[in-house]
XYZ file of C-alpha atoms in Angstrom:
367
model
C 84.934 82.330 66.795
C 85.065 79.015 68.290
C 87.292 76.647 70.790
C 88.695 73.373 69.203
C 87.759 70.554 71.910
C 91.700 69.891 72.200
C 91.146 73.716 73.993
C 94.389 74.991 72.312
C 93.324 76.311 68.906
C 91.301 79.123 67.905
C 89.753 78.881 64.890
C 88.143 82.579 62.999
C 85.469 82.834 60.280
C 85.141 85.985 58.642
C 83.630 86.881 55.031
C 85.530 85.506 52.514
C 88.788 84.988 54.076
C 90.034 81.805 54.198
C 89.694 79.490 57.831
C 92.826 80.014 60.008
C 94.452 77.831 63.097
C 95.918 80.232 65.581
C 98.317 78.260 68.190
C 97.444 79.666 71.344
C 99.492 78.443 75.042
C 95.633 79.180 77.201
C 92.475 80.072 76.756
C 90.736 81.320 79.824
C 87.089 81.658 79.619
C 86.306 84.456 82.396
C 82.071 85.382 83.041
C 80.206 87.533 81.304
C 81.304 89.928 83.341
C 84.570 92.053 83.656
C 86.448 93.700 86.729
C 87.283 97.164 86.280
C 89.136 98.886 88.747
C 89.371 102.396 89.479
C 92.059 104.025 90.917
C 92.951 107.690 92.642
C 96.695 108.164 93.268
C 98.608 111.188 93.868
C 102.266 111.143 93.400
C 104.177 112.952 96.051
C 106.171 116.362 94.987
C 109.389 116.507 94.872
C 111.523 117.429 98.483
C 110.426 120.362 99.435
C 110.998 122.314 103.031
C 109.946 121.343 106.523
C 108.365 117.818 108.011
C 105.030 117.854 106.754
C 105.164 117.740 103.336
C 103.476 114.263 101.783
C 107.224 113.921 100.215
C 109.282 113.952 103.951
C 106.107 111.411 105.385
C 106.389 109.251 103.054
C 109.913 109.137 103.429
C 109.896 108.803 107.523
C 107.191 105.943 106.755
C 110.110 104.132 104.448
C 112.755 104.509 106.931
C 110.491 103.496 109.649
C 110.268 100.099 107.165
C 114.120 99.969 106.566
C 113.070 101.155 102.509
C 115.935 103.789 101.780
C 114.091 104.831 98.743
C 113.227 107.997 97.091
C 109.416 108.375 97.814
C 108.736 109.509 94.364
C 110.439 106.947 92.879
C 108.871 103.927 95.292
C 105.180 105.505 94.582
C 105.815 104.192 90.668
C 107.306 101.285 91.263
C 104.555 100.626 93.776
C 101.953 101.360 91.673
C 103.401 99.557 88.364
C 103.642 96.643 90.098
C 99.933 96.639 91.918
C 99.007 97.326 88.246
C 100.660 94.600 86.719
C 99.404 92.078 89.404
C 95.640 93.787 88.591
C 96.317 92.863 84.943
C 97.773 90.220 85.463
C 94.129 88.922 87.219
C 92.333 90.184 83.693
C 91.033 93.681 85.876
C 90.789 96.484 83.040
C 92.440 99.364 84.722
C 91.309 103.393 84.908
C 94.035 105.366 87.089
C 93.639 108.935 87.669
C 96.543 110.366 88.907
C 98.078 113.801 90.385
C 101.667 113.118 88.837
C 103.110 116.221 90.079
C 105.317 115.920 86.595
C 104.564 116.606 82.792
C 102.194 113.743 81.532
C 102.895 114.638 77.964
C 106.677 113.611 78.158
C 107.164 109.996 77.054
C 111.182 109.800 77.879
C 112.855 106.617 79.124
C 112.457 107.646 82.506
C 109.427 109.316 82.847
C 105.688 108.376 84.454
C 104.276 107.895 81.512
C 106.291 105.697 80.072
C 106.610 103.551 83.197
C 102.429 103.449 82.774
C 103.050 102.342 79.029
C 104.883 99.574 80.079
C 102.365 98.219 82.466
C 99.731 98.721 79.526
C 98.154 101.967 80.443
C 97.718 104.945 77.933
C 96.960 108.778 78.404
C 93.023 108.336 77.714
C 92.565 112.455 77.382
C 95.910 113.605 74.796
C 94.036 111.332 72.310
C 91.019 113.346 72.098
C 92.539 116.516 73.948
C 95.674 119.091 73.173
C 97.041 119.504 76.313
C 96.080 122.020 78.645
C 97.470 123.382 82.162
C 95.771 121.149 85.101
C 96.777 123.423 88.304
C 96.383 127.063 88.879
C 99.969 128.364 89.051
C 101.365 126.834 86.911
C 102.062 129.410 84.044
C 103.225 127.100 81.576
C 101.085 124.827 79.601
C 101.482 121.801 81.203
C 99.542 119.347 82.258
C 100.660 117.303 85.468
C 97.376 115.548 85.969
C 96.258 112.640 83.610
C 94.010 109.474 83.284
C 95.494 106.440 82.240
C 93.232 103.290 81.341
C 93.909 100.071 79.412
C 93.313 99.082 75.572
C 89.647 96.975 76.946
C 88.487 100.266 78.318
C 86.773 102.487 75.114
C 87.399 105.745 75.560
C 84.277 107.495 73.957
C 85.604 111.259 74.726
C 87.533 113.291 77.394
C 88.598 116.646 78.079
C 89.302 119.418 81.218
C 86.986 121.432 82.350
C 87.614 125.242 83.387
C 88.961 126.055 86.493
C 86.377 126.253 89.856
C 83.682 124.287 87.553
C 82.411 122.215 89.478
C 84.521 122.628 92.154
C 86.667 124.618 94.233
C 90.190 123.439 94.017
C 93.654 124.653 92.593
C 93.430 121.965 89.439
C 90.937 121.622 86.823
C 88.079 118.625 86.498
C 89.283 115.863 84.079
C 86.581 113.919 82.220
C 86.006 110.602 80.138
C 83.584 109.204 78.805
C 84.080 105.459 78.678
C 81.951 102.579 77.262
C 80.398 100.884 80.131
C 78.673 97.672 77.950
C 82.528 96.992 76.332
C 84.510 97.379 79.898
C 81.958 95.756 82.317
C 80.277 93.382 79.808
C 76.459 93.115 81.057
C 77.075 94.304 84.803
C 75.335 98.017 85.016
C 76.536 99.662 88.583
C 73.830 100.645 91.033
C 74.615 104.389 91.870
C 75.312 105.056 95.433
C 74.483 108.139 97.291
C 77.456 110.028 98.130
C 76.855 110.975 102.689
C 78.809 113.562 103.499
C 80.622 113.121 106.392
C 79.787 115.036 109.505
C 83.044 115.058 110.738
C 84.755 117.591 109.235
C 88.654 118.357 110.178
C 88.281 122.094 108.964
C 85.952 122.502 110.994
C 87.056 123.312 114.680
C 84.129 122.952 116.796
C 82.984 119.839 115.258
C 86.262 118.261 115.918
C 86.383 119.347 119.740
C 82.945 117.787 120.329
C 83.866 114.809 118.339
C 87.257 114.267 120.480
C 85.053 114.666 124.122
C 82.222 112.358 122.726
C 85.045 109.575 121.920
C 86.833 110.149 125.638
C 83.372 110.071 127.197
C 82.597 106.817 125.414
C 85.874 105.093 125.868
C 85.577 106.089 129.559
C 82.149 105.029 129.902
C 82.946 101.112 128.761
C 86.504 101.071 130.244
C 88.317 100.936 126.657
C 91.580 101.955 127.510
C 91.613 99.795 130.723
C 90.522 96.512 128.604
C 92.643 97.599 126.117
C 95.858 97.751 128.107
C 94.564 94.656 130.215
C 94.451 92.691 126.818
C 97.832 94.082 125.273
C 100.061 92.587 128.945
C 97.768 89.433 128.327
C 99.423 89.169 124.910
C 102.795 90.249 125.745
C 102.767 87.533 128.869
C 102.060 85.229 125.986
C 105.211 86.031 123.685
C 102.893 87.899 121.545
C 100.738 85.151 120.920
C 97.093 85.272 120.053
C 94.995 82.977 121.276
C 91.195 82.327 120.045
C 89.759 83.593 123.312
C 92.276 86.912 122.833
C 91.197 87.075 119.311
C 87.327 87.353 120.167
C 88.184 89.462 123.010
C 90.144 92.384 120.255
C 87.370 91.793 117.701
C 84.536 92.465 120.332
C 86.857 95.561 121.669
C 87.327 96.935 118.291
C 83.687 96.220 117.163
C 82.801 98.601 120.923
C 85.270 101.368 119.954
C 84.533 101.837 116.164
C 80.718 101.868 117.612
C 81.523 105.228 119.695
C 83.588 106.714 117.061
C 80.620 106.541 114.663
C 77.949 107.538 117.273
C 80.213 110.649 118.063
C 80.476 111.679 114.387
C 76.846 111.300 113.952
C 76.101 114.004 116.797
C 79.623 116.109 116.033
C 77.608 118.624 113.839
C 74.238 118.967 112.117
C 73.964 118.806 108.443
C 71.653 121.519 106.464
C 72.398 120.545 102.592
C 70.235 122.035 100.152
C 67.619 123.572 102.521
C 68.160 127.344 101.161
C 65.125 127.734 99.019
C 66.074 128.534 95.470
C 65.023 131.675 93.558
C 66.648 134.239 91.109
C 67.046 136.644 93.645
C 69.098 133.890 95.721
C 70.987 133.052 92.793
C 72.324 136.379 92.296
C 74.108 136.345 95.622
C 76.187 133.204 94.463
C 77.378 134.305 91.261
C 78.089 137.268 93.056
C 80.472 135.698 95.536
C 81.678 133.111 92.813
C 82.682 136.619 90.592
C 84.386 138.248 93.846
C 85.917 134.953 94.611
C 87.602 133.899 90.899
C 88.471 137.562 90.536
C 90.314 137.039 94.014
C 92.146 134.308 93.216
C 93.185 135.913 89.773
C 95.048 138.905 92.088
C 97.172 135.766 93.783
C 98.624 134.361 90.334
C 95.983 131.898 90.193
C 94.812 130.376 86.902
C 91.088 131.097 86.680
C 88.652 130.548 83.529
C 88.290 134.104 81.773
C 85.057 133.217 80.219
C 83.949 131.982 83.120
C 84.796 135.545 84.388
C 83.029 137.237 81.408
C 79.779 135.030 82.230
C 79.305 136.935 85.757
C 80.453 139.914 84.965
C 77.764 139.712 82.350
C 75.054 137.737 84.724
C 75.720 139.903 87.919
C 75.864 143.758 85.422
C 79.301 144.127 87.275
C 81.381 144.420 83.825
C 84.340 147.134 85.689
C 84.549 144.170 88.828
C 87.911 142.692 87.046
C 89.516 146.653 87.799
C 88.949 146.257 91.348
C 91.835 145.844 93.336
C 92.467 142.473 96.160
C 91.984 144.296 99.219
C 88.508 145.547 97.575
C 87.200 142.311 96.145
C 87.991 141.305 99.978
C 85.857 143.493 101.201
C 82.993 142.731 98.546
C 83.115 138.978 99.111
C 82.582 139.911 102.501
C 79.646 141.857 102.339
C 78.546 139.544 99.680
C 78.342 136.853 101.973
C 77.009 138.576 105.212
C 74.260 139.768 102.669
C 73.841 136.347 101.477
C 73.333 134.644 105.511
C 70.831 137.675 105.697
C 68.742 136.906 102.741
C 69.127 133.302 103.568
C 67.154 133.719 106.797
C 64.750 136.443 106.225
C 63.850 136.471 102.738
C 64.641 132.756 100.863
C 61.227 131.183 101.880
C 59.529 134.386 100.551
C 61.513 134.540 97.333
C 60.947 131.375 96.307
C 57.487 131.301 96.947
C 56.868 134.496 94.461
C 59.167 132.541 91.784
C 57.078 129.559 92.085
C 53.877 132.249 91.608
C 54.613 133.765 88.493
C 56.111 130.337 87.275
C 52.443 129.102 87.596
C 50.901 132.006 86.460
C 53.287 131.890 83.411
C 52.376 128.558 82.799
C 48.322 128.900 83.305
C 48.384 131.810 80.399
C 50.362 129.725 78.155
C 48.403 126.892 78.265
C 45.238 128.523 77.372
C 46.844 130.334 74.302
C-alpha cells in the first residue's frame, strides 16, 4: 500500500484483485511508534448513607464547582469525553474500570454502551462467559470490566479466583494483549514497583510521619514564608510576579523535600527477608485456609477449589465444619505461631531445605 504524491489517494495491491483508488479527506503518517494509554477508573456507587461515601464527595466537590450533576452520571460523561479527545490524538485506549453496574448489559443507557460509542469494547466477554467480579454479590454478575479499542489485539483474558493473587473483595481480571501490534516497535522497560513507607493503615507510621513534617516545616519557617508570601500576593490583587513565582517554586521544592525525607524514616521496610522453607510454607497456607474459610462465614464469595487445595495441602479436610468464632481463634494462633517460627526457627529451616536439596541433587547426578 502506497501514497499517491497528490497525498489524497490510497492505492491497494493484493493477489489478483484488480488496483483500486480509495478517496480519502487525510492521511496522517504518525512514527513507528504508537501511544497506548492505560487507564484505572472506578465509578462511584450509587447514593448511599452518610458523608463519606466516594458518591456524597464527589458530589460536595461538584457543588463546590457550581456542577449540579449526578456524580455517577458526570464520571461517564467525564470519562467519554477524555476518551474521545485520547482518540481523537490516535492514543489506542485500555480502561479498566470498577463500574459498580452490570458490564454485560448493552441498553441505550447503560456504561457499556456509552464506552461503545467512544470506540471501546468489553475485551474479556469475547473470550470469557461472564462471571461474578466482587464477593457479595450472589448473582452472576460481573460489575468490573476492561474495555480497549479495535488497534489493541486482544490475545486472551479471563478472572482469576477470588484472593489469587491478592487480598481484596473482587477478583483479578487479565488480558493478554499484543504488544508488537499496539506499541509498534517500542518494548517498555519494566519498572520496579517501591512500596511506599507511608502507610495510612498503619497508625504509628502515620504519627511519626505527621511530627517529622511539623518538625521540618518548623525548622525552615514554612508556614511563616508561606503566609508572608500569600499577603504579598493578595497586596498585589492576586497577581504573580516572576520574583513571587521563584519564591512558591523554591517553597514548594523545600516542603515536598521534608515530606519525602519524613516518609523515608516513617517506618522500616522488611520485604521478603523470612527465609523460605516447607515448614514456613505450611504456616501460610494455613492462615490463607483459616482466612478464606473466614470470609466464607461473612457471605463472602471465596474460590472452593481454592479451598479444596489447602484443605488438601495443610491435611485439615473437616476445617470448612468449623464454626467463625473458631476459625478466629485458629487464625490467631496460626499467626502468633507463624511470628514465632519466623524468629526462632526460619534461618534454621531453610538451611536444612537447602541441605537435602543439595544432597538430592549430588546423588542424582552421579546416577
Amino acid at each position: 500500500m502506497f501514497v499517491s504524491k497528490e497525498g489524497r489517494k490510497l492505492k491497494a495491491h493484493g493477489g489478483n484483485v484488480q488496483d483500486s483508488l480509495i478517496e480519502v479527506n487525510d492521511l496522517v503518517r504518525g512514527p513507528i511508534s504508537k501511544d497506548l494509554v492505560v487507564v484505572s477508573a472506578y465509578r462511584p456507587n450509587k447514593q448511599g448513607l452518610g458523608g463519606s461515601t466516594v458518591w456524597a464527595q464527589h458530589r460536595l466537590h461538584f457543588h463546590a464547582v457550581n456542577r449540579k450533576n449526578n456524580p455517577r452520571k458526570a464520571f461517564v460523561d467525564d470519562l467519554c469525553k477524555q476518551i474521545t479527545k485520547w482518540r481523537d490524538e490516535g492514543c489506542e485506549v485500555v480502561l479498566g474500570i470498577d463500574a459498580n453496574e452490570d458490564v454485560t448489559v448493552n441498553a441505550p443507557q447503560s456504561i457499556r454502551h456509552r464506552f461503545q460509542a467512544c470506540g471501546l469494547e468489553e475485551a474479556i466477554l469475547k473470550h470469557h462467559p461472564p462471571q461474578v467480579t466482587h464477593q457479595r454479590n450472589q448473582w452472576n454478575i460481573p460489575i468490573d470490566g476492561i474495555f480497549t479499542t479495535l488497534g489493541v489485539p486482544i490475545l486472551a483474558g479471563g478472572y482469576y479466583a477470588f484472593d489469587e493473587f491478592f487480598d481484596c473483595d473482587h477478583c483479578g481480571l487479565w488480558i493478554d494483549i499484543d504488544l508488537s501490534a499496539s506499541l509498534g516497535n517500542f518494548q517498555p522497560q519494566k519498572s520496579n514497583f517501591t512500596p511506599r513507607k507511608l502507610s495510612l493503615q498503619d497508625s504509628r507510621s502515620v504519627s511519626k510521619y505527621l511530627q517529622l513534617v511539623h518538625k521540618g516545616y518548623a525548622k525552615y519557617s514554612i508556614p511563616e514564608r508561606l503566609n508572608k508570601l500569600n499577603q504579598r500576593i493578595d497586596h498585589l490583587g492576586h497577581q504573580m510576579t516572576p520574583s513571587l513565582v521563584r519564591k512558591y517554586n523554591c517553597l514548594h521544592r523545600q516542603m515536598y523535600t521534608v515530606r519525602r525525607q519524613a516518609e523515608e524514616k516513617c517506618r522500616a521496610l522488611a520485604p521478603g527477608k523470612v527465609p523460605w522453607s516447607p515448614k514456613m510454607q505450611g504456616f501460610w497456607d494455613c492462615m490463607s485456609l483459616w482466612k478464606l474459610l473466614l470470609k466464607g462465614k461473612k457471605g463472602c464469595r471465596v474460590s472452593s477449589r481454592k479451598v479444596r487445595r489447602l484443605m488438601k495441602k495443610t491435611g485439615l479436610p473437616q476445617a470448612w465444619r468449623k464454626s467463625a468464632v473458631d476459625l478466629e481463634d485458629c487464625l490467631k494462633q496460626e499467626r502468633s505461631l507463624y511470628k514465632q517460627a519466623k524468629h526462632t526457627y526460619a534461618a534454621q529451616w531453610r538451611k536444612d531445605f537447602l541441605t537435602v536439596q543439595t544432597k538430592d541433587a549430588k546423588k542424582h547426578q552421579w546416577k
